[in-house]
Structures are given as structure tokens and as C-alpha cells.
mmCIF file of N, CA and C in Angstrom:
data_model
loop_
_atom_site.group_PDB
_atom_site.id
_atom_site.type_symbol
_atom_site.label_atom_id
_atom_site.label_comp_id
_atom_site.label_asym_id
_atom_site.label_seq_id
_atom_site.Cartn_x
_atom_site.Cartn_y
_atom_site.Cartn_z
ATOM 1 N N MET A 417 -9.237 -22.784 -15.359
ATOM 2 C CA MET A 417 -9.263 -21.479 -15.844
ATOM 3 C C MET A 417 -8.470 -20.141 -16.416
ATOM 4 N N LYS A 418 -8.938 -19.360 -17.322
ATOM 5 C CA LYS A 418 -7.772 -17.984 -17.712
ATOM 6 C C LYS A 418 -9.025 -17.940 -18.050
ATOM 7 N N ILE A 419 -8.576 -15.969 -16.709
ATOM 8 C CA ILE A 419 -8.819 -14.754 -17.292
ATOM 9 C C ILE A 419 -8.408 -14.415 -17.960
ATOM 10 N N LEU A 420 -8.805 -14.035 -19.273
ATOM 11 C CA LEU A 420 -8.772 -13.331 -20.752
ATOM 12 C C LEU A 420 -9.134 -11.822 -20.643
ATOM 13 N N ALA A 421 -10.485 -11.578 -20.225
ATOM 14 C CA ALA A 421 -10.437 -10.207 -20.020
ATOM 15 C C ALA A 421 -11.874 -9.803 -18.944
ATOM 16 N N ARG A 422 -11.637 -8.010 -18.785
ATOM 17 C CA ARG A 422 -12.687 -8.036 -18.191
ATOM 18 C C ARG A 422 -13.903 -7.193 -18.914
ATOM 19 N N LEU A 423 -14.551 -7.351 -18.524
ATOM 20 C CA LEU A 423 -15.685 -7.202 -19.491
ATOM 21 C C LEU A 423 -16.785 -5.692 -19.563
ATOM 22 N N THR A 424 -17.532 -5.333 -20.396
ATOM 23 C CA THR A 424 -17.698 -4.088 -20.308
ATOM 24 C C THR A 424 -19.004 -3.946 -19.375
ATOM 25 N N ARG A 425 -20.045 -2.893 -18.771
ATOM 26 C CA ARG A 425 -20.472 -3.484 -18.810
ATOM 27 C C ARG A 425 -22.163 -3.905 -19.390
ATOM 28 N N ASP A 426 -21.579 -3.234 -20.598
ATOM 29 C CA ASP A 426 -22.444 -3.200 -21.749
ATOM 30 C C ASP A 426 -22.972 -5.006 -22.520
ATOM 31 N N ASP A 427 -21.585 -5.232 -22.270
ATOM 32 C CA ASP A 427 -21.339 -6.603 -22.920
ATOM 33 C C ASP A 427 -22.441 -7.646 -21.729
ATOM 34 N N ILE A 428 -21.949 -7.173 -20.516
ATOM 35 C CA ILE A 428 -22.802 -8.131 -19.461
ATOM 36 C C ILE A 428 -24.323 -8.061 -19.651
ATOM 37 N N ARG A 429 -25.018 -6.778 -19.774
ATOM 38 C CA ARG A 429 -26.144 -6.743 -20.761
ATOM 39 C C ARG A 429 -26.500 -6.907 -21.333
ATOM 40 N N SER A 430 -25.712 -6.902 -22.232
ATOM 41 C CA SER A 430 -26.456 -7.786 -23.450
ATOM 42 C C SER A 430 -26.132 -9.583 -23.486
ATOM 43 N N LEU A 431 -25.770 -10.176 -22.503
ATOM 44 C CA LEU A 431 -25.267 -11.227 -22.517
ATOM 45 C C LEU A 431 -26.829 -11.528 -21.560
ATOM 46 N N GLU A 432 -27.068 -10.292 -20.560
ATOM 47 C CA GLU A 432 -28.014 -10.732 -19.353
ATOM 48 C C GLU A 432 -29.050 -10.722 -19.635
ATOM 49 N N ILE A 433 -29.309 -9.999 -21.002
ATOM 50 C CA ILE A 433 -31.016 -9.575 -21.735
ATOM 51 C C ILE A 433 -31.238 -10.957 -22.275
ATOM 52 N N ALA A 434 -30.109 -11.496 -23.120
ATOM 53 C CA ALA A 434 -30.631 -12.456 -23.719
ATOM 54 C C ALA A 434 -30.263 -14.245 -23.515
ATOM 55 N N VAL A 435 -30.349 -14.159 -22.521
ATOM 56 C CA VAL A 435 -30.445 -15.521 -21.310
ATOM 57 C C VAL A 435 -31.447 -15.569 -20.402
ATOM 58 N N ASN A 436 -32.090 -14.076 -19.542
ATOM 59 C CA ASN A 436 -32.959 -14.117 -19.374
ATOM 60 C C ASN A 436 -34.117 -14.448 -20.543
ATOM 61 N N LYS A 437 -34.130 -13.659 -21.506
ATOM 62 C CA LYS A 437 -34.947 -13.395 -22.432
ATOM 63 C C LYS A 437 -35.174 -15.725 -22.625
ATOM 64 N N ALA A 438 -34.153 -16.039 -23.221
ATOM 65 C CA ALA A 438 -34.107 -17.338 -22.969
ATOM 66 C C ALA A 438 -34.823 -18.404 -22.729
ATOM 67 N N ALA A 439 -34.628 -17.563 -21.394
ATOM 68 C CA ALA A 439 -35.316 -18.219 -19.887
ATOM 69 C C ALA A 439 -37.045 -17.914 -20.390
ATOM 70 N N CYS A 440 -37.195 -17.034 -20.018
ATOM 71 C CA CYS A 440 -38.824 -16.945 -20.070
ATOM 72 C C CYS A 440 -39.512 -17.600 -21.607
ATOM 73 N N ALA A 441 -38.628 -17.732 -22.429
ATOM 74 C CA ALA A 441 -39.190 -17.723 -24.447
ATOM 75 C C ALA A 441 -39.281 -19.949 -23.818
ATOM 76 N N ARG A 442 -38.599 -20.361 -22.464
ATOM 77 C CA ARG A 442 -38.624 -21.792 -22.443
ATOM 78 C C ARG A 442 -39.313 -21.804 -21.621
ATOM 79 N N GLN A 443 -39.816 -20.621 -20.589
ATOM 80 C CA GLN A 443 -41.130 -21.577 -19.627
ATOM 81 C C GLN A 443 -42.402 -20.590 -20.728
ATOM 82 N N ALA A 444 -42.694 -20.507 -21.470
ATOM 83 C CA ALA A 444 -43.215 -20.097 -22.813
ATOM 84 C C ALA A 444 -44.070 -21.642 -23.111
ATOM 85 N N MET A 445 -42.783 -21.842 -23.785
ATOM 86 C CA MET A 445 -42.994 -22.976 -24.801
ATOM 87 C C MET A 445 -43.462 -24.350 -23.635
ATOM 88 N N CYS A 446 -43.252 -24.250 -22.835
ATOM 89 C CA CYS A 446 -44.388 -25.113 -21.643
ATOM 90 C C CYS A 446 -45.761 -25.927 -22.037
ATOM 91 N N PRO A 447 -45.928 -26.759 -22.320
ATOM 92 C CA PRO A 447 -47.152 -27.685 -22.866
ATOM 93 C C PRO A 447 -48.722 -26.984 -21.601
ATOM 94 N N ASN A 448 -48.470 -26.605 -20.046
ATOM 95 C CA ASN A 448 -49.321 -26.010 -19.907
ATOM 96 C C ASN A 448 -49.686 -24.469 -19.103
ATOM 97 N N ALA A 449 -48.445 -23.567 -20.943
ATOM 98 C CA ALA A 449 -48.803 -22.172 -21.050
ATOM 99 C C ALA A 449 -49.847 -22.100 -21.205
ATOM 100 N N VAL A 450 -50.718 -23.002 -21.372
ATOM 101 C CA VAL A 450 -51.996 -22.237 -22.491
ATOM 102 C C VAL A 450 -53.591 -23.029 -21.867
ATOM 103 N N PRO A 451 -53.935 -22.339 -21.594
ATOM 104 C CA PRO A 451 -55.409 -23.061 -20.574
ATOM 105 C C PRO A 451 -55.427 -23.996 -21.364
ATOM 106 N N PRO A 452 -56.133 -24.916 -21.265
ATOM 107 C CA PRO A 452 -56.916 -26.660 -22.659
ATOM 108 C C PRO A 452 -58.192 -25.746 -22.465
ATOM 109 N N TYR A 453 -58.967 -25.113 -22.149
ATOM 110 C CA TYR A 453 -59.852 -24.862 -23.244
ATOM 111 C C TYR A 453 -59.393 -23.688 -24.509
ATOM 112 N N ALA A 454 -58.412 -23.264 -24.631
ATOM 113 C CA ALA A 454 -57.856 -22.455 -25.585
ATOM 114 C C ALA A 454 -58.530 -23.086 -27.017
ATOM 115 N N PRO A 455 -58.734 -21.973 -28.209
ATOM 116 C CA PRO A 455 -59.087 -22.316 -29.384
ATOM 117 C C PRO A 455 -57.631 -23.308 -29.345
ATOM 118 N N ALA A 456 -57.948 -23.852 -30.171
ATOM 119 C CA ALA A 456 -56.777 -24.447 -31.273
ATOM 120 C C ALA A 456 -55.724 -23.523 -32.261
ATOM 121 N N GLN A 457 -56.912 -22.528 -32.765
ATOM 122 C CA GLN A 457 -55.447 -22.202 -32.981
ATOM 123 C C GLN A 457 -55.190 -20.924 -32.709
ATOM 124 N N ALA A 458 -55.262 -20.325 -31.504
ATOM 125 C CA ALA A 458 -54.470 -19.672 -30.624
ATOM 126 C C ALA A 458 -53.452 -20.576 -29.864
ATOM 127 N N VAL A 459 -53.684 -21.643 -29.193
ATOM 128 C CA VAL A 459 -52.559 -22.593 -28.867
ATOM 129 C C VAL A 459 -51.262 -22.679 -30.251
ATOM 130 N N ASP A 460 -52.003 -22.736 -31.488
ATOM 131 C CA ASP A 460 -51.212 -23.120 -32.462
ATOM 132 C C ASP A 460 -49.545 -21.802 -32.812
ATOM 133 N N LYS A 461 -50.842 -20.392 -32.111
ATOM 134 C CA LYS A 461 -50.157 -19.346 -32.943
ATOM 135 C C LYS A 461 -49.007 -18.441 -31.782
ATOM 136 N N TYR A 462 -49.974 -19.567 -30.703
ATOM 137 C CA TYR A 462 -48.986 -18.883 -29.140
ATOM 138 C C TYR A 462 -47.728 -19.839 -29.208
ATOM 139 N N PHE A 463 -47.989 -21.124 -29.772
ATOM 140 C CA PHE A 463 -46.652 -22.011 -29.880
ATOM 141 C C PHE A 463 -45.784 -21.442 -30.819
ATOM 142 N N ARG A 464 -46.393 -21.054 -31.506
ATOM 143 C CA ARG A 464 -45.155 -20.560 -33.044
ATOM 144 C C ARG A 464 -44.281 -19.418 -32.575
ATOM 145 N N GLU A 465 -45.040 -18.592 -31.884
ATOM 146 C CA GLU A 465 -44.287 -17.124 -31.072
ATOM 147 C C GLU A 465 -43.722 -17.395 -30.587
ATOM 148 N N ALA A 466 -44.159 -18.233 -29.555
ATOM 149 C CA ALA A 466 -42.667 -18.866 -28.671
ATOM 150 C C ALA A 466 -41.767 -18.877 -29.280
ATOM 151 N N LEU A 467 -41.935 -20.615 -29.830
ATOM 152 C CA LEU A 467 -40.851 -20.678 -30.928
ATOM 153 C C LEU A 467 -39.652 -19.278 -31.262
ATOM 154 N N PHE A 468 -40.371 -18.975 -32.095
ATOM 155 C CA PHE A 468 -39.850 -17.726 -32.473
ATOM 156 C C PHE A 468 -39.150 -17.019 -31.458
ATOM 157 N N ALA A 469 -39.557 -17.151 -30.196
ATOM 158 C CA ALA A 469 -38.931 -15.973 -29.594
ATOM 159 C C ALA A 469 -37.539 -16.667 -28.727
ATOM 160 N N TYR A 470 -37.535 -18.281 -28.543
ATOM 161 C CA TYR A 470 -36.600 -18.674 -28.790
ATOM 162 C C TYR A 470 -35.491 -18.825 -29.019
ATOM 163 N N ALA A 471 -35.735 -19.080 -30.738
ATOM 164 C CA ALA A 471 -34.749 -18.451 -32.053
ATOM 165 C C ALA A 471 -34.167 -17.300 -31.627
ATOM 166 N N ASP A 472 -35.018 -16.407 -31.201
ATOM 167 C CA ASP A 472 -34.342 -15.482 -31.550
ATOM 168 C C ASP A 472 -33.037 -14.681 -30.159
ATOM 169 N N THR A 473 -33.901 -15.692 -29.007
ATOM 170 C CA THR A 473 -32.758 -15.138 -28.059
ATOM 171 C C THR A 473 -31.421 -15.859 -27.968
ATOM 172 N N GLU A 474 -31.489 -18.006 -28.889
ATOM 173 C CA GLU A 474 -30.221 -18.324 -29.104
ATOM 174 C C GLU A 474 -29.752 -17.705 -30.300
ATOM 175 N N TYR A 475 -29.809 -17.282 -31.009
ATOM 176 C CA TYR A 475 -29.722 -16.407 -32.093
ATOM 177 C C TYR A 475 -28.459 -15.063 -31.915
ATOM 178 N N LEU A 476 -29.159 -14.424 -30.396
ATOM 179 C CA LEU A 476 -28.336 -13.142 -29.836
ATOM 180 C C LEU A 476 -27.533 -13.442 -29.049
ATOM 181 N N GLN A 477 -27.634 -15.374 -28.325
ATOM 182 C CA GLN A 477 -26.739 -15.652 -27.505
ATOM 183 C C GLN A 477 -25.386 -16.313 -28.265
ATOM 184 N N ASP A 478 -25.666 -16.266 -29.893
ATOM 185 C CA ASP A 478 -24.564 -17.077 -30.447
ATOM 186 C C ASP A 478 -23.568 -16.162 -31.113
ATOM 187 N N TYR A 479 -24.553 -14.773 -31.458
ATOM 188 C CA TYR A 479 -23.742 -14.367 -31.750
ATOM 189 C C TYR A 479 -23.105 -13.430 -30.841
ATOM 190 N N PHE A 480 -23.054 -13.305 -29.413
ATOM 191 C CA PHE A 480 -22.873 -12.836 -28.602
ATOM 192 C C PHE A 480 -21.383 -13.672 -28.205
ATOM 193 N N TRP A 481 -21.261 -15.281 -27.755
ATOM 194 C CA TRP A 481 -20.461 -15.903 -28.044
ATOM 195 C C TRP A 481 -19.205 -15.871 -29.066
ATOM 196 N N ARG A 482 -20.313 -16.004 -30.615
ATOM 197 C CA ARG A 482 -19.092 -15.764 -31.907
ATOM 198 C C ARG A 482 -18.051 -14.689 -31.851
ATOM 199 N N ASP A 483 -18.992 -13.364 -31.635
ATOM 200 C CA ASP A 483 -18.281 -11.857 -31.436
ATOM 201 C C ASP A 483 -17.111 -12.182 -30.268
ATOM 202 N N LEU A 484 -16.932 -12.282 -28.939
ATOM 203 C CA LEU A 484 -16.033 -12.559 -28.128
ATOM 204 C C LEU A 484 -15.056 -13.169 -28.474
ATOM 205 N N ALA A 485 -15.250 -14.872 -29.146
ATOM 206 C CA ALA A 485 -14.460 -15.844 -29.078
ATOM 207 C C ALA A 485 -13.526 -14.857 -30.641
ATOM 208 N N GLY A 486 -14.058 -14.530 -31.855
ATOM 209 C CA GLY A 486 -12.992 -13.435 -32.733
ATOM 210 C C GLY A 486 -12.382 -12.946 -31.659
ATOM 211 N N LYS A 487 -12.970 -11.765 -31.055
ATOM 212 C CA LYS A 487 -12.253 -11.052 -30.793
ATOM 213 C C LYS A 487 -10.853 -11.516 -30.491
ATOM 214 N N TYR A 488 -11.307 -12.672 -29.461
ATOM 215 C CA TYR A 488 -10.036 -12.856 -28.413
ATOM 216 C C TYR A 488 -9.261 -13.734 -29.526
ATOM 217 N N GLY A 489 -9.699 -14.346 -30.518
ATOM 218 C CA GLY A 489 -8.837 -15.308 -31.133
ATOM 219 C C GLY A 489 -8.920 -16.528 -30.648
ATOM 220 N N VAL A 490 -10.096 -16.908 -29.813
ATOM 221 C CA VAL A 490 -10.534 -18.117 -29.556
ATOM 222 C C VAL A 490 -12.005 -18.662 -29.830
ATOM 223 N N GLU A 491 -11.466 -20.260 -29.470
ATOM 224 C CA GLU A 491 -12.978 -20.968 -29.708
ATOM 225 C C GLU A 491 -13.807 -20.959 -29.045
ATOM 226 N N GLN A 492 -14.964 -20.693 -29.783
ATOM 227 C CA GLN A 492 -16.378 -20.134 -29.068
ATOM 228 C C GLN A 492 -16.753 -21.537 -27.514
ATOM 229 N N THR A 493 -16.583 -22.109 -27.651
ATOM 230 C CA THR A 493 -17.179 -23.509 -27.010
ATOM 231 C C THR A 493 -16.166 -23.273 -25.536
ATOM 232 N N ALA A 494 -15.461 -22.808 -25.890
ATOM 233 C CA ALA A 494 -14.244 -22.748 -24.404
ATOM 234 C C ALA A 494 -14.562 -21.257 -23.609
ATOM 235 N N LEU A 495 -15.621 -20.386 -24.057
ATOM 236 C CA LEU A 495 -15.183 -19.315 -23.482
ATOM 237 C C LEU A 495 -16.401 -19.505 -22.277
ATOM 238 N N GLN A 496 -16.302 -18.620 -21.408
ATOM 239 C CA GLN A 496 -16.959 -18.767 -19.851
ATOM 240 C C GLN A 496 -17.084 -16.735 -19.238
ATOM 241 N N VAL A 497 -18.225 -16.476 -18.248
ATOM 242 C CA VAL A 497 -18.396 -14.726 -18.041
ATOM 243 C C VAL A 497 -19.142 -16.136 -16.659
ATOM 244 N N ASP A 498 -18.157 -14.274 -15.899
ATOM 245 C CA ASP A 498 -18.699 -14.501 -14.337
ATOM 246 C C ASP A 498 -19.314 -13.708 -14.440
ATOM 247 N N PHE A 499 -20.692 -13.042 -14.247
ATOM 248 C CA PHE A 499 -21.429 -11.956 -14.179
ATOM 249 C C PHE A 499 -21.353 -11.435 -13.232
ATOM 250 N N ASN A 500 -20.450 -11.755 -12.257
ATOM 251 C CA ASN A 500 -20.508 -10.803 -10.795
ATOM 252 C C ASN A 500 -19.480 -9.960 -10.340
ATOM 253 N N THR A 501 -18.223 -10.833 -11.383
ATOM 254 C CA THR A 501 -16.575 -9.818 -11.787
ATOM 255 C C THR A 501 -16.408 -9.270 -13.030
ATOM 256 N N GLN A 502 -18.048 -9.578 -14.043
ATOM 257 C CA GLN A 502 -17.987 -9.645 -15.186
ATOM 258 C C GLN A 502 -16.384 -10.131 -16.529
ATOM 259 N N GLU A 503 -15.376 -11.027 -15.211
ATOM 260 C CA GLU A 503 -14.582 -11.452 -16.324
ATOM 261 C C GLU A 503 -14.792 -12.811 -17.510
ATOM 262 N N LEU A 504 -13.571 -12.536 -18.477
ATOM 263 C CA LEU A 504 -14.109 -13.419 -19.479
ATOM 264 C C LEU A 504 -13.396 -14.595 -19.267
ATOM 265 N N PHE A 505 -13.305 -15.662 -19.003
ATOM 266 C CA PHE A 505 -12.528 -16.813 -19.054
ATOM 267 C C PHE A 505 -12.832 -17.944 -20.423
ATOM 268 N N ILE A 506 -11.456 -18.453 -20.497
ATOM 269 C CA ILE A 506 -11.328 -19.412 -21.220
ATOM 270 C C ILE A 506 -10.868 -20.597 -20.574
ATOM 271 N N SER A 507 -11.367 -22.384 -21.145
ATOM 272 C CA SER A 507 -11.299 -23.284 -20.629
ATOM 273 C C SER A 507 -9.788 -23.761 -20.747
ATOM 274 N N GLU A 508 -9.427 -23.769 -19.812
ATOM 275 C CA GLU A 508 -7.723 -24.397 -20.123
ATOM 276 C C GLU A 508 -7.852 -26.162 -20.533
ATOM 277 N N SER A 509 -7.857 -26.007 -21.501
ATOM 278 C CA SER A 509 -7.503 -27.973 -22.105
ATOM 279 C C SER A 509 -6.428 -28.978 -22.033
#
């Protein structure tokens, strides 16, 4: 792996927020997230909203990676971030 850059704290925070929101949305989509006695209409609405929340987080993460890839002229799939050091890495193939 090769270090491309040291990201700003704002960049790291944006990615952390998107990753945390995705984790929460995945948890919300678990089948046991809603009590079995909940009305079907409420269950449907709950899972629809959870799915939309997850889709939003996927978009935010994809936008983040696409923006960095464009900024550094590399493929998006080759990028990784170390949250502790704030370093942006690229996989060397």
C-alpha cells in the first residue's frame, strides 16, 4: 500500500458519520427490530424508512470515495483510509 495523502479532519469526520449511519441503518433493517405485535402498516413504514436511510448512507459513502478518487486521479476501489492516522492509501497491484 502507498500513502496518497493525509486527509483533513473534516474528510475523516464525513466518512465516519456515513459509516456510522450505515451501521445504524443496517441494524434497523434486522427483522427483529420491530415487535411482532406491531401493526403491518407500521412495520411496512418502518422498514421502508430504514431502507431509505441505508440507501442515503450508501450514496454518501460512494460520493465520498468518488470525490477522493477524482481528486487524486485513481480508481475508487483501490482506496482505503486509516481513521487513526487520517492517511489515504491506495492498493498497489
